[in-house]
mmCIF file of C-alpha atoms in Angstrom:
data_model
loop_
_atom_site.group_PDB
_atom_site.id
_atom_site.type_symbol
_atom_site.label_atom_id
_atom_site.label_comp_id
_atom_site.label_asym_id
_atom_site.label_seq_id
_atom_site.Cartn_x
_atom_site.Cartn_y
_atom_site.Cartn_z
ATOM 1 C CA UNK A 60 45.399 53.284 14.802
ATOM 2 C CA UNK A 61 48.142 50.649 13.440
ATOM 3 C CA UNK A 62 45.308 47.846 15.169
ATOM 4 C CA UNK A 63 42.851 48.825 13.138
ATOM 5 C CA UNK A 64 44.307 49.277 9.915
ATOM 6 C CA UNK A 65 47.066 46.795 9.941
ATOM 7 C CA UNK A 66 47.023 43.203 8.472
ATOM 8 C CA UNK A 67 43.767 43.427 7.024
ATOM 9 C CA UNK A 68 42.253 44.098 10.431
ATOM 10 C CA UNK A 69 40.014 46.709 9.331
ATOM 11 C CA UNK A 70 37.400 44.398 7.158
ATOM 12 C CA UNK A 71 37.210 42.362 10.131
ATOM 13 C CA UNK A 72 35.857 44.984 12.797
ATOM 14 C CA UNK A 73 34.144 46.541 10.275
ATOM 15 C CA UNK A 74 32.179 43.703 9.339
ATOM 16 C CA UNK A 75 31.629 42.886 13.322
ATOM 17 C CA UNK A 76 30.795 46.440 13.815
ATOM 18 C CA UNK A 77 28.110 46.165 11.384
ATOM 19 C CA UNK A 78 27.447 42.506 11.801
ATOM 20 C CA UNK A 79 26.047 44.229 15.571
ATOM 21 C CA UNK A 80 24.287 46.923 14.038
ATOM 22 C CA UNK A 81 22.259 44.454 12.342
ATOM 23 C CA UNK A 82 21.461 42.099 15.008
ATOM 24 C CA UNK A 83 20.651 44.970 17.744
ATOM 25 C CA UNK A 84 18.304 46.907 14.896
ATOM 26 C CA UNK A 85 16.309 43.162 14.108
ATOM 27 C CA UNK A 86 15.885 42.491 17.833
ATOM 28 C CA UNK A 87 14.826 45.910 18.713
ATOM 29 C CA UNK A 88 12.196 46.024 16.042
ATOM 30 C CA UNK A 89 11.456 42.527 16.968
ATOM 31 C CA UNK A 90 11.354 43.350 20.459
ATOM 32 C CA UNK A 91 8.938 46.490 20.172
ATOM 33 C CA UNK A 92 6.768 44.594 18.209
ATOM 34 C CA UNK A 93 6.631 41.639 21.149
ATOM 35 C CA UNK A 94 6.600 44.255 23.644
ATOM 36 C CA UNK A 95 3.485 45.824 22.509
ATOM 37 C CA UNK A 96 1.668 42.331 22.161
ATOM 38 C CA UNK A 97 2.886 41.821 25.889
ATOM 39 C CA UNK A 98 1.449 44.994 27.465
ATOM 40 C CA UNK A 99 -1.560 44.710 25.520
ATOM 41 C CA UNK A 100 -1.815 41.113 27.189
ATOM 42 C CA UNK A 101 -1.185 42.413 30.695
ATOM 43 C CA UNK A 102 -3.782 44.515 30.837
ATOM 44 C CA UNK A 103 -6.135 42.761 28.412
ATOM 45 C CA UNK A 104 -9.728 42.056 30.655
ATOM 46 C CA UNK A 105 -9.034 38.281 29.110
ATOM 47 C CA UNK A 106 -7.936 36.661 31.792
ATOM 48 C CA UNK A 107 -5.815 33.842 30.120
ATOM 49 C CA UNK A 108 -4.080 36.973 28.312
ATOM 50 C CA UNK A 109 -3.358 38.533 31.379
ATOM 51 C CA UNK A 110 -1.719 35.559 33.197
ATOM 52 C CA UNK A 111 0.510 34.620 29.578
ATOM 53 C CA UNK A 112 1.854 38.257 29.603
ATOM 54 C CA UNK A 113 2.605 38.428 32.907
ATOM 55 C CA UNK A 114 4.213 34.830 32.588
ATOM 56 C CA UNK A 115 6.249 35.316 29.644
ATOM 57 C CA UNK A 116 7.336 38.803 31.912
ATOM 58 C CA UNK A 117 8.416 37.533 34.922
ATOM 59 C CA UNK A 118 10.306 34.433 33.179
ATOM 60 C CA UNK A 119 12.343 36.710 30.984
ATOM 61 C CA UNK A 120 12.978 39.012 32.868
ATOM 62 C CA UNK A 121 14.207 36.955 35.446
ATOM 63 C CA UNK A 122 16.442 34.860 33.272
ATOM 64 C CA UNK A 123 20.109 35.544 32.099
ATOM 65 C CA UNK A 124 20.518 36.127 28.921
ATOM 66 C CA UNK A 125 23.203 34.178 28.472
ATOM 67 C CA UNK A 126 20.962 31.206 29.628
ATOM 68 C CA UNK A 127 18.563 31.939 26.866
ATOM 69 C CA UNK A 128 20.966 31.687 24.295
ATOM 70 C CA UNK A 129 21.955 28.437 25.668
ATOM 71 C CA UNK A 130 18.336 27.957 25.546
ATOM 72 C CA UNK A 131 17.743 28.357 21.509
ATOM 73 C CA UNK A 132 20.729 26.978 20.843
ATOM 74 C CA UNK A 133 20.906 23.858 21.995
ATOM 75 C CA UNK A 134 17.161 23.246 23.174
ATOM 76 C CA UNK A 135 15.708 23.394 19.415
ATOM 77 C CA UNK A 136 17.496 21.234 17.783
ATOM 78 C CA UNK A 137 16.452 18.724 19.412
ATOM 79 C CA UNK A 138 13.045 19.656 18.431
ATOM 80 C CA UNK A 139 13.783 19.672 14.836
ATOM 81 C CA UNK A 140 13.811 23.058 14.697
ATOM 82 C CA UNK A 141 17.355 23.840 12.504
ATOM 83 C CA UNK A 142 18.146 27.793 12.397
ATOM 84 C CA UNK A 143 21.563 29.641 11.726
ATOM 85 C CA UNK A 144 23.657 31.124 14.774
ATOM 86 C CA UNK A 145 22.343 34.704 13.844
ATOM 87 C CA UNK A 146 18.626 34.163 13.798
ATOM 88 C CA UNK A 147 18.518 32.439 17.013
ATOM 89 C CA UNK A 148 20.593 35.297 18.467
ATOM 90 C CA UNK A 149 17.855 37.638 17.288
ATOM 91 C CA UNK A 150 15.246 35.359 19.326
ATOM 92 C CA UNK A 151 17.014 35.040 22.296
ATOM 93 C CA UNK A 152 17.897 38.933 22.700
ATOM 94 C CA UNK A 153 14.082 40.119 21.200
ATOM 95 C CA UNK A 154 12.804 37.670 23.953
ATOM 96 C CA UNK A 155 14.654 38.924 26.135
ATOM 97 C CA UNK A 156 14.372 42.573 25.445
ATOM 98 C CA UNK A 157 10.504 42.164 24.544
ATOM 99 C CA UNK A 158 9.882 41.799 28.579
ATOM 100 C CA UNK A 159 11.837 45.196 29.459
ATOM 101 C CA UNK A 160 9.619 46.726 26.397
ATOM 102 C CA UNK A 161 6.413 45.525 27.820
ATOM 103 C CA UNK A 162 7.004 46.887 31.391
ATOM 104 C CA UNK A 163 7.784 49.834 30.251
ATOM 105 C CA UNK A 164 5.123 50.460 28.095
ATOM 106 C CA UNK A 165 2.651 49.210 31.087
ATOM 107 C CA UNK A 166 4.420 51.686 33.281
ATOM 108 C CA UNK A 167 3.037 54.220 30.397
ATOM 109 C CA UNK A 168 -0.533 53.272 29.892
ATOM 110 C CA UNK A 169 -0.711 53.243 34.177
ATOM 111 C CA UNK A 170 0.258 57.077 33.494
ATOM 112 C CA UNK A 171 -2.935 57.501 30.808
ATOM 113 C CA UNK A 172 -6.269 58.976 33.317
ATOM 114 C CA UNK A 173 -8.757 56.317 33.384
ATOM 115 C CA UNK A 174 -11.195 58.969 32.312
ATOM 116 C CA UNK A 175 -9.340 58.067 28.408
ATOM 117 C CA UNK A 176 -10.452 54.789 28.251
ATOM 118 C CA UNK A 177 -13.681 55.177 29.653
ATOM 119 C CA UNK A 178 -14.898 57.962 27.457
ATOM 120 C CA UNK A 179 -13.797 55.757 24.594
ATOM 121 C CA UNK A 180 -15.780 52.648 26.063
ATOM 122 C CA UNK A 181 -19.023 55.466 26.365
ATOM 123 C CA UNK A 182 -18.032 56.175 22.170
ATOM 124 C CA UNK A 183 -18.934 52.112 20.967
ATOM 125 C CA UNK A 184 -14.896 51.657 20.875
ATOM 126 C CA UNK A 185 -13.857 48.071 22.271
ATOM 127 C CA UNK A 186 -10.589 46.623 24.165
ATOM 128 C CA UNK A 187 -8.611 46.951 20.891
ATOM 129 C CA UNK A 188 -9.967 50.291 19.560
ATOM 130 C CA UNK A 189 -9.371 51.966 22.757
ATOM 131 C CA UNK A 190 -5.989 50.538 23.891
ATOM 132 C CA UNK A 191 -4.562 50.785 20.160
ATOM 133 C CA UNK A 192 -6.037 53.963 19.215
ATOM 134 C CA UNK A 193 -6.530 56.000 23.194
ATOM 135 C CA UNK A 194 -4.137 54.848 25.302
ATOM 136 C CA UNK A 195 -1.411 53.042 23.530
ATOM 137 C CA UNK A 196 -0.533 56.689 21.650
ATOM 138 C CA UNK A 197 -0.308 58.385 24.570
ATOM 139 C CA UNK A 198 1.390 56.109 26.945
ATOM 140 C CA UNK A 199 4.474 55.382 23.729
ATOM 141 C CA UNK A 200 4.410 59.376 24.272
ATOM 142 C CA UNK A 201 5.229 59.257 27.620
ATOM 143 C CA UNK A 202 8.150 56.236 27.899
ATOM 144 C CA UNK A 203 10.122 57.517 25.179
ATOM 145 C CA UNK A 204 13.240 58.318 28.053
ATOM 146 C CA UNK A 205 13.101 54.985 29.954
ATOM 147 C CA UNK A 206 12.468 53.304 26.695
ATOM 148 C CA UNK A 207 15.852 54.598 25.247
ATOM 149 C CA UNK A 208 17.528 53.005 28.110
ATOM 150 C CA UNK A 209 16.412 49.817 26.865
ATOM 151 C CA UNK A 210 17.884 50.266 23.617
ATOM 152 C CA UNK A 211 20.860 51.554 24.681
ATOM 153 C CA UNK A 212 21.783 48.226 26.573
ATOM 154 C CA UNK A 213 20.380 45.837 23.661
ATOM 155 C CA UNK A 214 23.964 46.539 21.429
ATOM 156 C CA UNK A 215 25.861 45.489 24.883
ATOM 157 C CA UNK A 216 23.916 42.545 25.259
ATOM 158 C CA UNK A 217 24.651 41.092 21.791
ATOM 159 C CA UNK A 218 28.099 40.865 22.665
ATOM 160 C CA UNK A 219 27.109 37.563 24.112
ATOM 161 C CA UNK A 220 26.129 36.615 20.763
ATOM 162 C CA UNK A 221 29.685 36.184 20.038
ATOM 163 C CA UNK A 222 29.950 33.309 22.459
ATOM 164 C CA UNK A 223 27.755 32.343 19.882
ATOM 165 C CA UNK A 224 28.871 31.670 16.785
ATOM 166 C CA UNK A 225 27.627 35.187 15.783
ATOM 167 C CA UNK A 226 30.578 37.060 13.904
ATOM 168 C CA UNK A 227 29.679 40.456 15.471
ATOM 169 C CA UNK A 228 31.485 43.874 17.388
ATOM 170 C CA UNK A 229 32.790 41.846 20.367
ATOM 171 C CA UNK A 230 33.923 38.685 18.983
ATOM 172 C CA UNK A 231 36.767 40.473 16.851
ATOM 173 C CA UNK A 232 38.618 40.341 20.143
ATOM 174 C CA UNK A 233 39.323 36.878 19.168
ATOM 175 C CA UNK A 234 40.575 37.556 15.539
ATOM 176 C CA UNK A 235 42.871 40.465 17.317
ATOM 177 C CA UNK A 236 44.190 38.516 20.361
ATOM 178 C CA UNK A 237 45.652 35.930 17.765
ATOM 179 C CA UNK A 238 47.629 38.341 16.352
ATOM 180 C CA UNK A 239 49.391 39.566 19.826
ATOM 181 C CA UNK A 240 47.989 42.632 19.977
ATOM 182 C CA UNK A 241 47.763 44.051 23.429
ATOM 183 C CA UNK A 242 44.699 43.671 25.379
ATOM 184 C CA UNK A 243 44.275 47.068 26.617
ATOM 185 C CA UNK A 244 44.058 47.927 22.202
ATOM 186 C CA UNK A 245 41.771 45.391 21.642
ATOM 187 C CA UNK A 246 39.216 46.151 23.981
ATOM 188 C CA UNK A 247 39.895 50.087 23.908
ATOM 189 C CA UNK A 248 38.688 50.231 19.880
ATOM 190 C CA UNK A 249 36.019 47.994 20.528
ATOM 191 C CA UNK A 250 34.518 49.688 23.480
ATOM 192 C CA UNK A 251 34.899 53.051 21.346
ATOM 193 C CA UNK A 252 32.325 51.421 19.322
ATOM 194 C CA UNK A 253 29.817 50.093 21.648
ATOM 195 C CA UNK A 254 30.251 54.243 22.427
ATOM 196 C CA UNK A 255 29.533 55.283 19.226
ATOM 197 C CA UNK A 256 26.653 53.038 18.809
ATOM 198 C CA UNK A 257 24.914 54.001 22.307
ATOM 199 C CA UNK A 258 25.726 57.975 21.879
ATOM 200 C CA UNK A 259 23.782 57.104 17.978
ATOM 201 C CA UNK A 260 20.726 55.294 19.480
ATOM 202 C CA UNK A 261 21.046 58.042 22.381
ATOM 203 C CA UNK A 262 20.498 60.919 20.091
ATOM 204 C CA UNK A 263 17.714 59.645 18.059
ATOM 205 C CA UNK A 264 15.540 59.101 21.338
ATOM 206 C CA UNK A 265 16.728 62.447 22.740
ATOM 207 C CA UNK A 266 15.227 63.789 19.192
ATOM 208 C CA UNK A 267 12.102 61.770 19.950
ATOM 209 C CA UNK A 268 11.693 62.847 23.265
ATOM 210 C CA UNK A 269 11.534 66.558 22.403
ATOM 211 C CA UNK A 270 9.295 66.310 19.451
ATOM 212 C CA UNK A 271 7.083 63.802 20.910
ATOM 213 C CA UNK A 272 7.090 63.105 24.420
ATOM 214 C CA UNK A 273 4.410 65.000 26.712
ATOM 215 C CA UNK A 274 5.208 68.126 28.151
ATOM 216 C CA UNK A 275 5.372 68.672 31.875
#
């Protein structure tokens, strides 16, 4: 406990340790939002809708992360585009993230009976109507579990943030290795975070799953 407490050390993990909270919560909301523009896309009878969503999918996807911070970082600047360490932290990870989202939520609406849709179609209700209103509701209902795994990682993969010039969770290694502390300390507290955030976002989709998800 003397790590945590000593030397003022305390402000400084706390402030990491909610410094990630932050960042994970903006790209997740971020990332659900992309995600569900993404799956639309993908199976959107437009066909210059379907080839950008499966595109932007299979580049993401397919990319390290760590490349895609490199990306933002260094890549808009260039192109006049000027934005602090944390927002472009945000984009890189909701990219990132947005891809996993949109398969996911794909993998759901493949689940919804084709007899859904077209008894919408049969009611006057278009693409949008049906997919936002049919089969969007009911395929959310049925990822809740796999979508929870995506979550769970996005608070691990901000620790790459810190590489960054993002003050979060991981990046008070730094701030504790210049004060001697032992290794095995350093990273022992801060992986008892990235616990204690996981088990958090854990629980809330094991809540969701049994009020919401379909039963089987």
């Amino acid at each position: 406990m003397g790590l945590i407490f000593e030397h003022g050390n305390f402000s400084a993990f706390a402030e990491g340790f909610l410094r990630t909270i932050e960042l994970s919560a903006l790209s997740a909301l971020f990332a659900l939002l992309l995600g569900f523009v993404l799956a639309a896309f993908r199976v959107s009878p437009v066909p210059v809708l379907r080839w950008f969503g499966t595109a932007w999918v299979t580049v993401f996807r397919n990319t390290p992360l760590t490349l895609l911070f490199f990306a933002v970082t260094f890549m808009l600047p260039p192109l006049d585009v000027h934005l602090d360490s944390f927002t472009l932290a945000v984009m890189a990870l909701s990219a990132y993230t947005g891809s996993f989202v949109c398969e996911v939520l794909r993998a759901g609406i493949n689940t919804v009976p084709l007899g859904q849709a077209e008894a919408a179609r049969s009611l006057g209700m278009g693409f949008g109507q049906t997919l936002g209103l049919v089969v969007l509701p009911q395929a959310a209902r049925s990822v809740i579990s796999p979508m929870g795994s995506v979550f769970i990682a996005l608070p691990r993969n901000s620790a790459i943030a810190g590489a960054f010039n993002v003050p979060e969770l991981f990046s008070v290694q730094k701030h504790l290795t210049e004060q001697s502390y032992g290794i095995f300390e350093i990273f022992f507290w801060i992986a008892l975070a990235y616990l204690a955030i996981s088990f958090s976002i854990n629980a809330v989709f094991s809540l969701l799953e049994r009020r919401v998800a379909v039963a089987r």
